[in-house]
mmCIF file of C-alpha atoms in Angstrom:
data_model
loop_
_atom_site.group_PDB
_atom_site.id
_atom_site.type_symbol
_atom_site.label_atom_id
_atom_site.label_comp_id
_atom_site.label_asym_id
_atom_site.label_seq_id
_atom_site.Cartn_x
_atom_site.Cartn_y
_atom_site.Cartn_z
ATOM 1 C CA UNK A 17 83.313 90.849 88.292
ATOM 2 C CA UNK A 18 86.896 91.854 87.620
ATOM 3 C CA UNK A 19 87.911 95.479 88.117
ATOM 4 C CA UNK A 20 88.906 97.300 84.937
ATOM 5 C CA UNK A 21 92.473 98.575 85.098
ATOM 6 C CA UNK A 22 93.116 102.198 84.238
ATOM 7 C CA UNK A 23 95.493 103.177 81.464
ATOM 8 C CA UNK A 24 97.948 104.548 84.058
ATOM 9 C CA UNK A 25 97.822 101.323 86.068
ATOM 10 C CA UNK A 26 98.453 99.213 82.970
ATOM 11 C CA UNK A 27 101.335 101.481 81.915
ATOM 12 C CA UNK A 28 102.990 101.305 85.362
ATOM 13 C CA UNK A 29 102.425 97.537 85.649
ATOM 14 C CA UNK A 30 103.879 96.927 82.195
ATOM 15 C CA UNK A 31 107.009 98.884 83.126
ATOM 16 C CA UNK A 32 107.905 96.088 85.552
ATOM 17 C CA UNK A 33 109.455 92.713 84.798
ATOM 18 C CA UNK A 34 106.984 89.819 84.956
ATOM 19 C CA UNK A 35 108.311 88.549 88.297
ATOM 20 C CA UNK A 36 107.457 91.890 89.980
ATOM 21 C CA UNK A 37 103.924 92.254 88.575
ATOM 22 C CA UNK A 38 102.235 90.122 91.290
ATOM 23 C CA UNK A 39 103.998 92.189 93.978
ATOM 24 C CA UNK A 40 102.789 95.386 92.300
ATOM 25 C CA UNK A 41 99.236 94.005 92.081
ATOM 26 C CA UNK A 42 99.202 93.156 95.800
ATOM 27 C CA UNK A 43 100.679 96.561 96.700
ATOM 28 C CA UNK A 44 98.035 98.363 94.615
ATOM 29 C CA UNK A 45 95.215 96.351 96.220
ATOM 30 C CA UNK A 46 96.489 96.992 99.752
ATOM 31 C CA UNK A 47 97.073 100.686 99.071
ATOM 32 C CA UNK A 48 93.661 101.094 97.451
ATOM 33 C CA UNK A 49 91.914 99.413 100.405
ATOM 34 C CA UNK A 50 93.660 101.508 103.072
ATOM 35 C CA UNK A 51 93.320 104.767 101.130
ATOM 36 C CA UNK A 52 89.596 104.116 100.718
ATOM 37 C CA UNK A 53 89.241 103.441 104.454
ATOM 38 C CA UNK A 54 91.072 106.682 105.306
ATOM 39 C CA UNK A 55 89.803 109.028 102.608
ATOM 40 C CA UNK A 56 86.624 107.522 101.194
ATOM 41 C CA UNK A 57 88.247 106.924 97.833
ATOM 42 C CA UNK A 58 91.832 106.428 96.850
ATOM 43 C CA UNK A 59 94.138 108.466 94.724
ATOM 44 C CA UNK A 60 96.867 106.158 93.507
ATOM 45 C CA UNK A 61 100.031 107.136 91.699
ATOM 46 C CA UNK A 62 100.655 103.805 90.033
ATOM 47 C CA UNK A 63 104.038 104.822 88.675
ATOM 48 C CA UNK A 64 105.205 105.717 92.213
ATOM 49 C CA UNK A 65 104.086 102.296 93.470
ATOM 50 C CA UNK A 66 105.910 100.664 90.533
ATOM 51 C CA UNK A 67 109.035 102.686 91.383
ATOM 52 C CA UNK A 68 108.803 101.510 95.003
ATOM 53 C CA UNK A 69 108.495 97.855 93.937
ATOM 54 C CA UNK A 70 111.418 98.325 91.559
ATOM 55 C CA UNK A 71 113.429 99.848 94.446
ATOM 56 C CA UNK A 72 112.856 96.758 96.579
ATOM 57 C CA UNK A 73 109.561 97.258 98.404
ATOM 58 C CA UNK A 74 108.124 93.934 99.552
ATOM 59 C CA UNK A 75 105.643 92.883 102.217
ATOM 60 C CA UNK A 76 107.866 91.367 104.898
ATOM 61 C CA UNK A 77 105.389 90.481 107.629
ATOM 62 C CA UNK A 78 101.807 89.351 108.038
ATOM 63 C CA UNK A 79 99.491 92.361 108.353
ATOM 64 C CA UNK A 80 98.235 93.183 111.833
ATOM 65 C CA UNK A 81 94.484 92.997 112.375
#
């Protein structure tokens, strides 16, 4: 079952050009997973993540186990 996107997530995602949307989606998924591990449930500022992607954030290495 696909997760329903929040209005804020859709708004932030749509503020990006199409070529950056997959990067944003991966960043959101990674952030959500780690925040849940650390805090039990994540709080995500989607617009901040979109701003970071727009500023040049990219995964540059394989994650460590």
